[in-house]
């Protein structure tokens, strides 16, 4: 199982875990995407459970900047 979670979103952002696609934050996708609604840093974590043990969270920060 793959558990995706927004650890941090920028002030004013309305996105949450349900914004993670293609599965809307459910625990079935090996990869997800999201459409940012504001500039700034978005930290997304992933935790994996293989049926026996659970991984530590792995976190990536996506910094959205103006073009």
PDB file of N, CA, C and O in Angstrom, residues 5 7 9 18 42 44 56:
ATOM      1  N   UNK A   5       0.639  11.945   1.360  1.00  0.00           N
ATOM      2  CA  UNK A   5       0.121  12.959   2.279  1.00  0.00           C
ATOM      3  C   UNK A   5       0.840  14.283   2.053  1.00  0.00           C
ATOM      4  O   UNK A   5       2.066  14.299   1.893  1.00  0.00           O
ATOM      5  N   UNK A   7       2.461  17.154   3.609  1.00  0.00           N
ATOM      6  CA  UNK A   7       3.025  17.558   4.904  1.00  0.00           C
ATOM      7  C   UNK A   7       2.914  19.066   5.085  1.00  0.00           C
ATOM      8  O   UNK A   7       2.668  19.543   6.184  1.00  0.00           O
ATOM      9  N   UNK A   9       1.679  22.780   2.793  1.00  0.00           N
ATOM     10  CA  UNK A   9       1.214  23.520   1.615  1.00  0.00           C
ATOM     11  C   UNK A   9       1.398  25.003   1.924  1.00  0.00           C
ATOM     12  O   UNK A   9       1.422  25.403   3.085  1.00  0.00           O
ATOM     13  N   UNK A  18      -6.845  14.902  -0.753  1.00  0.00           N
ATOM     14  CA  UNK A  18      -7.773  14.482  -1.801  1.00  0.00           C
ATOM     15  C   UNK A  18      -7.399  15.083  -3.152  1.00  0.00           C
ATOM     16  O   UNK A  18      -7.929  14.660  -4.179  1.00  0.00           O
ATOM     17  N   UNK A  42       5.424  22.943  -1.608  1.00  0.00           N
ATOM     18  CA  UNK A  42       4.466  21.878  -1.310  1.00  0.00           C
ATOM     19  C   UNK A  42       5.279  20.640  -0.936  1.00  0.00           C
ATOM     20  O   UNK A  42       6.021  20.124  -1.765  1.00  0.00           O
ATOM     21  N   UNK A  44       5.288  16.747  -0.020  1.00  0.00           N
ATOM     22  CA  UNK A  44       4.462  15.553  -0.128  1.00  0.00           C
ATOM     23  C   UNK A  44       5.253  14.367   0.409  1.00  0.00           C
ATOM     24  O   UNK A  44       6.414  14.166   0.046  1.00  0.00           O
ATOM     25  N   UNK A  56       9.714   4.242   6.504  1.00  0.00           N
ATOM     26  CA  UNK A  56       9.704   5.604   7.020  1.00  0.00           C
ATOM     27  C   UNK A  56       9.174   6.507   5.918  1.00  0.00           C
ATOM     28  O   UNK A  56       9.229   6.164   4.742  1.00  0.00           O
TER      29      UNK A  56
END
